[in-house]
GROMACS .gro file of C-alpha atoms in nm:
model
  161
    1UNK     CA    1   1.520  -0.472  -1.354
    2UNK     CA    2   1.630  -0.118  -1.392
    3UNK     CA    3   1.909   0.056  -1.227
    4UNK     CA    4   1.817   0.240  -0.910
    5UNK     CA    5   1.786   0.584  -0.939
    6UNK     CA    6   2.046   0.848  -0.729
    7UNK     CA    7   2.025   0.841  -0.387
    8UNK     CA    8   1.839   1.125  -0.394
    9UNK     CA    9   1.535   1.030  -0.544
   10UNK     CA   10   1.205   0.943  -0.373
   11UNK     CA   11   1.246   0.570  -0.474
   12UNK     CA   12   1.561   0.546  -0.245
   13UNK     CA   13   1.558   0.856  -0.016
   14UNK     CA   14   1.707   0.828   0.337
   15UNK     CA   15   1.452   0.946   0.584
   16UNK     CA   16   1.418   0.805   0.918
   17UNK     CA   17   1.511   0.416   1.020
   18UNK     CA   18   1.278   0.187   1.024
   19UNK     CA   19   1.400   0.108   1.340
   20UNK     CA   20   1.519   0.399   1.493
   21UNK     CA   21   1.619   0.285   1.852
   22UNK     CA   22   1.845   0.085   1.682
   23UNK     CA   23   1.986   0.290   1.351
   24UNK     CA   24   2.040   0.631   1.233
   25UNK     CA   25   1.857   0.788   0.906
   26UNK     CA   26   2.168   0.752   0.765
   27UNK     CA   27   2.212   0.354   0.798
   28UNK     CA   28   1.911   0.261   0.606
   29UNK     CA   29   1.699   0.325   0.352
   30UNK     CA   30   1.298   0.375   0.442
   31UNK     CA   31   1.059   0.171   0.213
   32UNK     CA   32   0.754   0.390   0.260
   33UNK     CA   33   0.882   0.761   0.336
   34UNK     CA   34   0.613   0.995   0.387
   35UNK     CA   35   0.717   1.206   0.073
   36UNK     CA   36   0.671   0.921  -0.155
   37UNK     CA   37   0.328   0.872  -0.258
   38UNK     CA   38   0.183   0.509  -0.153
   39UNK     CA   39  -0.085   0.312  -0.252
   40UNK     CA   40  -0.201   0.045  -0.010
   41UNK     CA   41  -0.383  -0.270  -0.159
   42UNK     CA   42  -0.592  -0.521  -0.012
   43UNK     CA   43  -0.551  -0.381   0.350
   44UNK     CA   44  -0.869  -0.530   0.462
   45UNK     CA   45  -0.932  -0.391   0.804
   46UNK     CA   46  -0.718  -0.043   0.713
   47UNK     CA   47  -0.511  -0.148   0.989
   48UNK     CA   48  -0.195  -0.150   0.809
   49UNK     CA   49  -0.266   0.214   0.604
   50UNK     CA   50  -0.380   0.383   0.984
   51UNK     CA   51  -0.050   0.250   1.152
   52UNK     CA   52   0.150   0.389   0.830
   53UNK     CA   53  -0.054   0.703   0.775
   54UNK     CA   54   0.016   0.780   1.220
   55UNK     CA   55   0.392   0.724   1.170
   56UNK     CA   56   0.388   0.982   0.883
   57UNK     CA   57   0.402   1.377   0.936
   58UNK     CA   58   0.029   1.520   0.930
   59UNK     CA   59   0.071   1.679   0.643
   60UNK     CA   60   0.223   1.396   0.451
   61UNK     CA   61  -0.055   1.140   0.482
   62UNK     CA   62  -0.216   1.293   0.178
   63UNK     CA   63   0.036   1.096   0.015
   64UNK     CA   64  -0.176   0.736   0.123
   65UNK     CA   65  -0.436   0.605  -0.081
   66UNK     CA   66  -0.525   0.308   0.126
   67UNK     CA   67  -0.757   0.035  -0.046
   68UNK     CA   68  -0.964  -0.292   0.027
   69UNK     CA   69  -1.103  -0.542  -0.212
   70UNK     CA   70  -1.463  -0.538   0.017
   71UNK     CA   71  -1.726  -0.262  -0.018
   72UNK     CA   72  -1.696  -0.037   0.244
   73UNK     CA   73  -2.033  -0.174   0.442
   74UNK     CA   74  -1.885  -0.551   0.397
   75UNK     CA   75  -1.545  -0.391   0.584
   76UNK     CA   76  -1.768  -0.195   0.804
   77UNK     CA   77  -1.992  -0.514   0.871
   78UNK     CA   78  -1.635  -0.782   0.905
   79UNK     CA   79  -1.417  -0.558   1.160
   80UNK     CA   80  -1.557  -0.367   1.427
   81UNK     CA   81  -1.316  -0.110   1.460
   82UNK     CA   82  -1.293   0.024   1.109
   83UNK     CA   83  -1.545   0.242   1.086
   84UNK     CA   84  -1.354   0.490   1.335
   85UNK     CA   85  -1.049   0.392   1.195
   86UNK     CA   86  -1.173   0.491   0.825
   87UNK     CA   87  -1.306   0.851   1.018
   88UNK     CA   88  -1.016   0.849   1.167
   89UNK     CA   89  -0.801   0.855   0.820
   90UNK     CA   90  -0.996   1.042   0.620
   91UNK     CA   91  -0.992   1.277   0.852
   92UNK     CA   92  -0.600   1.298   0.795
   93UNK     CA   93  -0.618   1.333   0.485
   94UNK     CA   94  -0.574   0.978   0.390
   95UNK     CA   95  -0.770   0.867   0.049
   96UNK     CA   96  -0.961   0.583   0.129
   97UNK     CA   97  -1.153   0.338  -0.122
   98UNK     CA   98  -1.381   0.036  -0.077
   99UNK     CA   99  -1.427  -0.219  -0.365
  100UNK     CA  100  -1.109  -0.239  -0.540
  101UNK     CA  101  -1.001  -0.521  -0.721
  102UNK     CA  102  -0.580  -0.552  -0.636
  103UNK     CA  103  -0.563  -0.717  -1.032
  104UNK     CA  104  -0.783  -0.487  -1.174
  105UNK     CA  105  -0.535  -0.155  -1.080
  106UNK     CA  106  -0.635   0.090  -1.398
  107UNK     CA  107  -0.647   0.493  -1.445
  108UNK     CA  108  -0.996   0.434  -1.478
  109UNK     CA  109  -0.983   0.376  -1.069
  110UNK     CA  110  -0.900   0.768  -1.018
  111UNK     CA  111  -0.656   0.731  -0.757
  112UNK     CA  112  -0.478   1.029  -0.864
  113UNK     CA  113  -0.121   1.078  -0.980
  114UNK     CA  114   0.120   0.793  -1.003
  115UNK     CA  115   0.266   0.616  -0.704
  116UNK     CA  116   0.614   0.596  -0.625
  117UNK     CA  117   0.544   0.269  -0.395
  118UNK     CA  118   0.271   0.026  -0.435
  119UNK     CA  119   0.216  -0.238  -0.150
  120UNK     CA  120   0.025  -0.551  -0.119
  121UNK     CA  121   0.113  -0.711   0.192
  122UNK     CA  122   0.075  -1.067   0.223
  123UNK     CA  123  -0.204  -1.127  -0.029
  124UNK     CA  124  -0.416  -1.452  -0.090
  125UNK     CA  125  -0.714  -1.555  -0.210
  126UNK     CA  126  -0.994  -1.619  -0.018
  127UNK     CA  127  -0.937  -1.958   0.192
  128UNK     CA  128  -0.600  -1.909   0.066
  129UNK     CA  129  -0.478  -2.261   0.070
  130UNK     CA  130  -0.459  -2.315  -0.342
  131UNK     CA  131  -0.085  -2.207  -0.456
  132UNK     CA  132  -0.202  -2.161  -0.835
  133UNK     CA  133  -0.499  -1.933  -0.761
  134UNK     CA  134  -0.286  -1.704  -0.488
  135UNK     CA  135  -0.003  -1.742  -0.786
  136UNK     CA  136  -0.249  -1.608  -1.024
  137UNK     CA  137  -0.349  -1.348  -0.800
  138UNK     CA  138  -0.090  -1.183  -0.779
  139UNK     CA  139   0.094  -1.210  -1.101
  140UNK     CA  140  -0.276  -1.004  -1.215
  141UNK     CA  141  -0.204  -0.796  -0.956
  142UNK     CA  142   0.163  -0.708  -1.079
  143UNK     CA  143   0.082  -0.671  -1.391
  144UNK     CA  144  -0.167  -0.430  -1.278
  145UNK     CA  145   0.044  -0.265  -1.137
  146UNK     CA  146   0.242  -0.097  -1.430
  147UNK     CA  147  -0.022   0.184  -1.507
  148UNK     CA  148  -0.026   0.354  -1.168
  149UNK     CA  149   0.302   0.321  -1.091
  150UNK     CA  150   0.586   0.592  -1.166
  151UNK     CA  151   0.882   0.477  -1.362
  152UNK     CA  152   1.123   0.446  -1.107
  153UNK     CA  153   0.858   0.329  -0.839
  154UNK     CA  154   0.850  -0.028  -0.667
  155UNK     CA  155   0.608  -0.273  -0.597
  156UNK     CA  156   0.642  -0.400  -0.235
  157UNK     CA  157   0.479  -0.745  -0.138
  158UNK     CA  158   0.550  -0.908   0.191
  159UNK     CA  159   0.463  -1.223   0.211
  160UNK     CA  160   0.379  -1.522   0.529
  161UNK     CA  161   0.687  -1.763   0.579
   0.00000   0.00000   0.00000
């Protein structure tokens, strides 16, 4: 791995806690600031990207491009709430596409600029019980990864215990 960048820089700015009833901007280091501009993966009910782009400024949630792997009827058709919360997020200013492929991440997509943070959070395959296929998965999906992401970006990927 590289070294981490100063301080300073967007890929380990300060802004607020996490947890801020608990901690000061000062005791810890935010993994998706507003500034930095995210790409969401595989977020398929958009639930995820609308709680992140509502704890952002308003005029930082430009900075989201939030993504699902279904087209946007299927997503539409799966979760009854999305289509207001897709309204609701593109109405913010939020960049949001239907039918992308996490290990298929290219310039060809359009997203834009680079992306200081990438995140994938708890990805699996469909049925999601084979280890080599999820394994797969998301070794594609890292690799992926390298041409939209900024040089001193990171890739975040929570995963299920």
């Amino acid at each position: 791995w590289p070294p981490l960048p100063h301080p300073d820089a967007c890929a380990m700015a300060a802004a607020t806690a996490v947890h801020e009833e608990r901690s000061t901007p000062a005791d810890v280091v935010r993994l998706l600031p507003p500034h930095c501009r995210t790409l969401a993966v595989g977020d398929g009910d958009f639930v995820f990207s609308a709680s992140l782009a509502a704890s952002w400024p308003a005029e930082q949630q430009r900075n989201l491009v939030a993504t699902a792997y279904d087209s946007e009827e299927e997503v539409k058709r799966k979760y009854a709430s999305a289509e207001e919360r897709l309204k609701q997020m593109r109405a913010s200013g939020v960049q949001v596409r239907c039918g992308v492929d996490a290990t298929k991440l290219s310039p060809d997509l359009d997203l834009g600029p680079a992306f200081e943070r990438i995140v994938f959070n708890f990805p699996q395959i469909p049925g999601g019980k084979d280890v080599i296929k999820n394994r797969m998965m998301l070794t594609k999906f890292l690799r992926s990864t390298e041409s939209l992401l900024k040089e001193d970006g990171l890739v975040i990927v929570p995963n299920k215990g």
